[in-house]
Amino acid sequence: MTARETWTNWSRSVEAHPEHVEHPASTAEVVSLVQVARSQGLPVKAYGAGHSFTPIAATDGYLLRLDRMNHLLARDTTSRRVLVQAGMSLRELNPELLALGLALPNLGDVDPQSVAGAISTGTHGTGGKLHGIAAAVVGVQLVTAEGDVVEIDEQHPWFDAARVSLGALGIITEVTLQCEPAFLLHAREEPMALPEVIERLPELIEENDHFEFYWFPHTEKALVKRNNRVADGTRRDPVSRFRHLVDDELLSNGVFGLLNEVGARRRSLVPRINGVTGSALSAREFTDHSHEVFVSPRRVRFRESEFAMPRSALPGVIAGLQAWFDAGHETVSFPIEVRFTGSDDIWMSTGHERDNCYVAVHHFFRSDPTAYFAAAQDIFTAHEGRPHWGKMNTVDASYLRDRYARFDDFVAVRDEADLKRVFTNPYLDRVLG
Ligand SMILES: Cc1cc2nc3c(=O)[nH]c(=O)nc-3n(C[C@H](O)[C@H](O)[C@H](O)COP(=O)(O)OP(=O)(O)OC[C@H]3O[C@@H](n4cnc5c(N)ncnc54)[C@H](O)[C@@H]3O)c2cc1C
């Protein structure tokens, strides 16, 4: 990219005009770029796949893309730890791990994200006793504003700040990940009425390794997904190519994309469209490598906001959203995604010391999500919601300080790593103060 070209994120919700876009190939090159930017008084940000919906990666200064730093550098088969360069994408990492007989314990819905980008925003999947991807981090190599290269291991005082760092502490150049033996998942997806899902929630979360559901707004239809590890010796039984084409490409992407184009022009058709989509995705079961089950193609572009709430809040949150839809404010074509994680000890993780439910609202990228997301955020914040750092929100540091017990400790580490705020941008100014 040449100087002052326009940079946009995947969802087209953010635009920036960086003065320089650089693709460093080594930690040493990152160090010298940070030093050059400082000498010119320009801010520095790194971005991965631009898959955040918020302007968390945006800058008009130096934008670094670590796509040439995308290698698996070392592995220890006894401890099952791998050292990777921070720009490696999950799509590159997962097959390499499989070839080593390893896997990450849990993943989100998609895999284009870089390792550094995914951990920095607290990217997560679902699993009542499991955690976000950052919980697998056991080491981080960080380039600070002074150009120092800091090796942060589990004993380092910055460890709990560096795993989910919002890009605020410096440029991450390497990450050590604790993996586990590769495993197969049996996936079971089926429609279920929303009231039944709510009634059976404790059992569905408890009895499945990874439970989530999608609720189709303006209807009582839901699609539940249960993914469970299989016994040793179970054979792979992947989705057939035909079923993949119909369910994942045609219904979830192709036809869904067309319906959204129609819905964007004729909002009154949306409830009927949701009824059709909710019924069209029928039950299916398959067994595959874990990352093949976690990840699905997402070709219909959208905007998203997602908050984590205490699990007990979920029925109230759903009722709040239902009341908003019933009041006829707006029609929404995208299903609402509900996931779960167990509590962790990472200071700025949405899962910090809390068993969560996550509720994610989506909007087709050609429609204005402002009113819907604002109404949803009011409901989420009324239930102690913590926003996903990479998904749209308008909360600020004064709200977040009350949601995160270690907020001030994180800011203190930020002051040590970047007192002059070389790595800040307007989004970080808002959420961190
Ligand atoms: C279609 C889609 C599906 C998604 N599904 C999920 C999901 O299932 N679960 C979930 O939790 N989230 C999900 N997300 C959100 C996404 O995982 C996060 O926003 C993630 O941060 C994006 O990773 P990225 O590599 O694109 O990072 P970017 O968006 O490019 O950057 C994110 C942050 O990381 C920082 N960063 C990137 N690289 C570095 C580095 N080397 N050093 C320091 N900081 C760095 C950036 O500065 C920024 O602060 C989804 C997003 C999309 C578009």
mmCIF file of N, CA and C in Angstrom, residues 114-188:
data_model
loop_
_atom_site.group_PDB
_atom_site.id
_atom_site.type_symbol
_atom_site.label_atom_id
_atom_site.label_comp_id
_atom_site.label_asym_id
_atom_site.label_seq_id
_atom_site.Cartn_x
_atom_site.Cartn_y
_atom_site.Cartn_z
ATOM 1 N N SER A 114 -4.990 -13.228 12.804
ATOM 2 C CA SER A 114 -3.619 -13.541 13.204
ATOM 3 C C SER A 114 -3.639 -13.991 14.665
ATOM 4 N N VAL A 115 -2.588 -14.705 15.058
ATOM 5 C CA VAL A 115 -2.499 -15.138 16.454
ATOM 6 C C VAL A 115 -2.507 -13.909 17.375
ATOM 7 N N ALA A 116 -1.682 -12.883 17.028
ATOM 8 C CA ALA A 116 -1.607 -11.694 17.893
ATOM 9 C C ALA A 116 -2.943 -10.958 17.939
ATOM 10 N N GLY A 117 -3.599 -10.824 16.789
ATOM 11 C CA GLY A 117 -4.888 -10.123 16.749
ATOM 12 C C GLY A 117 -5.936 -10.865 17.550
ATOM 13 N N ALA A 118 -5.977 -12.194 17.392
ATOM 14 C CA ALA A 118 -6.994 -12.981 18.089
ATOM 15 C C ALA A 118 -6.833 -12.875 19.605
ATOM 16 N N ILE A 119 -5.585 -13.013 20.090
ATOM 17 C CA ILE A 119 -5.423 -12.980 21.561
ATOM 18 C C ILE A 119 -5.615 -11.557 22.091
ATOM 19 N N SER A 120 -5.210 -10.556 21.309
ATOM 20 C CA SER A 120 -5.221 -9.178 21.822
ATOM 21 C C SER A 120 -6.623 -8.660 22.104
ATOM 22 N N THR A 121 -7.640 -9.199 21.409
ATOM 23 C CA THR A 121 -9.017 -8.745 21.652
ATOM 24 C C THR A 121 -9.820 -9.747 22.478
ATOM 25 N N GLY A 122 -9.174 -10.833 22.902
ATOM 26 C CA GLY A 122 -9.906 -11.834 23.691
ATOM 27 C C GLY A 122 -10.841 -12.684 22.860
ATOM 28 N N THR A 123 -10.420 -13.019 21.651
ATOM 29 C CA THR A 123 -11.263 -13.854 20.773
ATOM 30 C C THR A 123 -11.559 -15.205 21.455
ATOM 31 N N HIS A 124 -12.816 -15.617 21.347
ATOM 32 C CA HIS A 124 -13.261 -16.812 22.075
ATOM 33 C C HIS A 124 -14.203 -17.646 21.215
ATOM 34 N N GLY A 125 -14.388 -18.870 21.618
ATOM 35 C CA GLY A 125 -15.416 -19.717 21.029
ATOM 36 C C GLY A 125 -16.457 -19.986 22.096
ATOM 37 N N THR A 126 -16.846 -21.247 22.228
ATOM 38 C CA THR A 126 -17.818 -21.577 23.260
ATOM 39 C C THR A 126 -17.397 -22.840 23.999
ATOM 40 N N GLY A 127 -17.823 -22.952 25.237
ATOM 41 C CA GLY A 127 -17.506 -24.114 26.075
ATOM 42 C C GLY A 127 -17.618 -23.685 27.530
ATOM 43 N N GLY A 128 -18.628 -24.209 28.204
ATOM 44 C CA GLY A 128 -18.939 -23.755 29.562
ATOM 45 C C GLY A 128 -17.776 -23.858 30.523
ATOM 46 N N LYS A 129 -16.859 -24.818 30.278
ATOM 47 C CA LYS A 129 -15.708 -24.964 31.183
ATOM 48 C C LYS A 129 -14.424 -24.541 30.483
ATOM 49 N N LEU A 130 -14.556 -23.991 29.292
ATOM 50 C CA LEU A 130 -13.367 -23.633 28.502
ATOM 51 C C LEU A 130 -13.193 -22.119 28.446
ATOM 52 N N HIS A 131 -12.100 -21.690 27.756
ATOM 53 C CA HIS A 131 -11.746 -20.267 27.776
ATOM 54 C C HIS A 131 -11.484 -19.761 26.367
ATOM 55 N N GLY A 132 -11.183 -18.455 26.285
ATOM 56 C CA GLY A 132 -10.795 -17.859 25.013
ATOM 57 C C GLY A 132 -9.406 -18.326 24.598
ATOM 58 N N ILE A 133 -9.031 -17.959 23.363
ATOM 59 C CA ILE A 133 -7.755 -18.427 22.805
ATOM 60 C C ILE A 133 -6.581 -17.948 23.651
ATOM 61 N N ALA A 134 -6.683 -16.732 24.232
ATOM 62 C CA ALA A 134 -5.562 -16.158 24.996
ATOM 63 C C ALA A 134 -5.192 -17.003 26.214
ATOM 64 N N ALA A 135 -6.122 -17.837 26.682
ATOM 65 C CA ALA A 135 -5.811 -18.679 27.851
ATOM 66 C C ALA A 135 -4.750 -19.724 27.495
ATOM 67 N N ALA A 136 -4.539 -19.966 26.200
ATOM 68 C CA ALA A 136 -3.508 -20.930 25.785
ATOM 69 C C ALA A 136 -2.126 -20.278 25.695
ATOM 70 N N VAL A 137 -2.072 -18.963 25.883
ATOM 71 C CA VAL A 137 -0.789 -18.253 25.753
ATOM 72 C C VAL A 137 0.053 -18.461 27.010
ATOM 73 N N VAL A 138 1.305 -18.912 26.810
ATOM 74 C CA VAL A 138 2.218 -19.064 27.959
ATOM 75 C C VAL A 138 3.459 -18.183 27.805
ATOM 76 N N GLY A 139 3.545 -17.458 26.706
ATOM 77 C CA GLY A 139 4.676 -16.554 26.528
ATOM 78 C C GLY A 139 4.409 -15.576 25.395
ATOM 79 N N VAL A 140 4.907 -14.360 25.570
ATOM 80 C CA VAL A 140 4.719 -13.316 24.556
ATOM 81 C C VAL A 140 6.038 -12.568 24.408
ATOM 82 N N GLN A 141 6.465 -12.314 23.173
ATOM 83 C CA GLN A 141 7.600 -11.416 22.938
ATOM 84 C C GLN A 141 7.018 -10.080 22.467
ATOM 85 N N LEU A 142 7.381 -9.016 23.191
ATOM 86 C CA LEU A 142 6.742 -7.715 22.964
ATOM 87 C C LEU A 142 7.795 -6.649 22.695
ATOM 88 N N VAL A 143 7.559 -5.830 21.667
ATOM 89 C CA VAL A 143 8.422 -4.677 21.409
ATOM 90 C C VAL A 143 7.738 -3.449 22.011
ATOM 91 N N THR A 144 8.407 -2.809 22.975
ATOM 92 C CA THR A 144 7.794 -1.677 23.677
ATOM 93 C C THR A 144 8.071 -0.377 22.930
ATOM 94 N N ALA A 145 7.517 0.707 23.462
ATOM 95 C CA ALA A 145 7.672 2.021 22.831
ATOM 96 C C ALA A 145 9.127 2.472 22.803
ATOM 97 N N GLU A 146 9.931 2.001 23.769
ATOM 98 C CA GLU A 146 11.357 2.346 23.784
ATOM 99 C C GLU A 146 12.136 1.519 22.766
ATOM 100 N N GLY A 147 11.478 0.523 22.169
ATOM 101 C CA GLY A 147 12.169 -0.371 21.247
ATOM 102 C C GLY A 147 12.821 -1.533 21.974
ATOM 103 N N ASP A 148 12.476 -1.713 23.250
ATOM 104 C CA ASP A 148 12.995 -2.877 23.982
ATOM 105 C C ASP A 148 12.221 -4.128 23.573
ATOM 106 N N VAL A 149 12.927 -5.249 23.529
ATOM 107 C CA VAL A 149 12.260 -6.528 23.246
ATOM 108 C C VAL A 149 12.122 -7.261 24.575
ATOM 109 N N VAL A 150 10.867 -7.399 25.029
ATOM 110 C CA VAL A 150 10.623 -7.986 26.355
ATOM 111 C C VAL A 150 10.057 -9.391 26.181
ATOM 112 N N GLU A 151 10.709 -10.366 26.844
ATOM 113 C CA GLU A 151 10.202 -11.751 26.818
ATOM 114 C C GLU A 151 9.320 -11.932 28.044
ATOM 115 N N ILE A 152 8.035 -12.117 27.820
ATOM 116 C CA ILE A 152 7.080 -12.200 28.934
ATOM 117 C C ILE A 152 6.643 -13.647 29.106
ATOM 118 N N ASP A 153 7.160 -14.286 30.151
ATOM 119 C CA ASP A 153 6.721 -15.669 30.414
ATOM 120 C C ASP A 153 5.746 -15.657 31.590
ATOM 121 N N GLU A 154 5.380 -16.856 32.043
ATOM 122 C CA GLU A 154 4.331 -16.933 33.078
ATOM 123 C C GLU A 154 4.738 -16.276 34.396
ATOM 124 N N GLN A 155 6.058 -16.109 34.601
ATOM 125 C CA GLN A 155 6.521 -15.488 35.849
ATOM 126 C C GLN A 155 6.656 -13.963 35.731
ATOM 127 N N HIS A 156 6.614 -13.471 34.519
ATOM 128 C CA HIS A 156 6.852 -12.037 34.309
ATOM 129 C C HIS A 156 5.678 -11.215 34.872
ATOM 130 N N PRO A 157 5.957 -10.071 35.505
ATOM 131 C CA PRO A 157 4.861 -9.277 36.089
ATOM 132 C C PRO A 157 3.844 -8.753 35.066
ATOM 133 N N TRP A 158 4.212 -8.725 33.790
ATOM 134 C CA TRP A 158 3.261 -8.245 32.779
ATOM 135 C C TRP A 158 2.415 -9.379 32.177
ATOM 136 N N PHE A 159 2.646 -10.611 32.619
ATOM 137 C CA PHE A 159 2.012 -11.762 31.945
ATOM 138 C C PHE A 159 0.486 -11.640 31.857
ATOM 139 N N ASP A 160 -0.158 -11.309 32.983
ATOM 140 C CA ASP A 160 -1.631 -11.275 32.974
ATOM 141 C C ASP A 160 -2.187 -10.099 32.185
ATOM 142 N N ALA A 161 -1.328 -9.103 31.913
ATOM 143 C CA ALA A 161 -1.755 -7.968 31.080
ATOM 144 C C ALA A 161 -1.496 -8.249 29.604
ATOM 145 N N ALA A 162 -0.449 -9.036 29.328
ATOM 146 C CA ALA A 162 0.031 -9.169 27.943
ATOM 147 C C ALA A 162 -0.764 -10.173 27.115
ATOM 148 N N ARG A 163 -1.527 -11.058 27.794
ATOM 149 C CA ARG A 163 -2.236 -12.071 26.995
ATOM 150 C C ARG A 163 -3.417 -11.449 26.250
ATOM 151 N N VAL A 164 -4.178 -10.580 26.902
ATOM 152 C CA VAL A 164 -5.217 -9.799 26.204
ATOM 153 C C VAL A 164 -4.830 -8.343 26.420
ATOM 154 N N SER A 165 -4.157 -7.747 25.423
ATOM 155 C CA SER A 165 -3.543 -6.428 25.651
ATOM 156 C C SER A 165 -4.140 -5.333 24.788
ATOM 157 N N LEU A 166 -5.144 -5.642 23.974
ATOM 158 C CA LEU A 166 -5.826 -4.656 23.121
ATOM 159 C C LEU A 166 -4.854 -3.923 22.186
ATOM 160 N N GLY A 167 -3.667 -4.459 22.009
ATOM 161 C CA GLY A 167 -2.668 -3.768 21.186
ATOM 162 C C GLY A 167 -2.104 -2.532 21.881
ATOM 163 N N ALA A 168 -2.354 -2.399 23.186
ATOM 164 C CA ALA A 168 -2.008 -1.147 23.886
ATOM 165 C C ALA A 168 -0.628 -1.165 24.526
ATOM 166 N N LEU A 169 0.011 -2.331 24.615
ATOM 167 C CA LEU A 169 1.289 -2.399 25.327
ATOM 168 C C LEU A 169 2.483 -2.320 24.377
ATOM 169 N N GLY A 170 2.276 -2.666 23.115
ATOM 170 C CA GLY A 170 3.386 -2.676 22.168
ATOM 171 C C GLY A 170 3.077 -3.642 21.045
ATOM 172 N N ILE A 171 4.112 -3.933 20.245
ATOM 173 C CA ILE A 171 3.918 -4.842 19.109
ATOM 174 C C ILE A 171 4.353 -6.245 19.542
ATOM 175 N N ILE A 172 3.431 -7.180 19.458
ATOM 176 C CA ILE A 172 3.726 -8.578 19.783
ATOM 177 C C ILE A 172 4.394 -9.203 18.561
ATOM 178 N N THR A 173 5.546 -9.828 18.780
ATOM 179 C CA THR A 173 6.273 -10.392 17.639
ATOM 180 C C THR A 173 6.294 -11.927 17.667
ATOM 181 N N GLU A 174 6.233 -12.506 18.864
ATOM 182 C CA GLU A 174 6.173 -13.972 18.968
ATOM 183 C C GLU A 174 5.230 -14.358 20.114
ATOM 184 N N VAL A 175 4.639 -15.548 19.967
ATOM 185 C CA VAL A 175 3.717 -16.040 20.995
ATOM 186 C C VAL A 175 4.002 -17.525 21.224
ATOM 187 N N THR A 176 4.059 -17.923 22.487
ATOM 188 C CA THR A 176 4.170 -19.354 22.808
ATOM 189 C C THR A 176 2.798 -19.842 23.266
ATOM 190 N N LEU A 177 2.344 -20.926 22.646
ATOM 191 C CA LEU A 177 0.999 -21.440 22.902
ATOM 192 C C LEU A 177 1.052 -22.831 23.519
ATOM 193 N N GLN A 178 0.268 -23.028 24.547
ATOM 194 C CA GLN A 178 0.119 -24.360 25.147
ATOM 195 C C GLN A 178 -0.970 -25.101 24.367
ATOM 196 N N CYS A 179 -0.568 -26.163 23.678
ATOM 197 C CA CYS A 179 -1.538 -26.933 22.895
ATOM 198 C C CYS A 179 -1.882 -28.219 23.628
ATOM 199 N N GLU A 180 -2.770 -28.987 23.022
ATOM 200 C CA GLU A 180 -3.068 -30.313 23.555
ATOM 201 C C GLU A 180 -3.099 -31.314 22.405
ATOM 202 N N PRO A 181 -3.191 -32.593 22.714
ATOM 203 C CA PRO A 181 -3.201 -33.560 21.611
ATOM 204 C C PRO A 181 -4.367 -33.270 20.665
ATOM 205 N N ALA A 182 -4.111 -33.443 19.368
ATOM 206 C CA ALA A 182 -5.179 -33.206 18.387
ATOM 207 C C ALA A 182 -6.387 -34.066 18.746
ATOM 208 N N PHE A 183 -7.587 -33.540 18.491
ATOM 209 C CA PHE A 183 -8.789 -34.303 18.849
ATOM 210 C C PHE A 183 -9.874 -34.118 17.798
ATOM 211 N N LEU A 184 -10.766 -35.110 17.742
ATOM 212 C CA LEU A 184 -11.917 -35.021 16.841
ATOM 213 C C LEU A 184 -13.113 -34.536 17.638
ATOM 214 N N LEU A 185 -14.001 -33.815 16.976
ATOM 215 C CA LEU A 185 -15.252 -33.391 17.611
ATOM 216 C C LEU A 185 -16.427 -33.989 16.850
ATOM 217 N N HIS A 186 -17.409 -34.429 17.608
ATOM 218 C CA HIS A 186 -18.674 -34.828 16.995
ATOM 219 C C HIS A 186 -19.617 -33.633 17.086
ATOM 220 N N ALA A 187 -20.097 -33.186 15.924
ATOM 221 C CA ALA A 187 -20.981 -32.017 15.894
ATOM 222 C C ALA A 187 -22.422 -32.475 15.698
ATOM 223 N N ARG A 188 -23.300 -31.889 16.505
ATOM 224 C CA ARG A 188 -24.729 -32.181 16.344
ATOM 225 C C ARG A 188 -25.463 -30.850 16.298
#
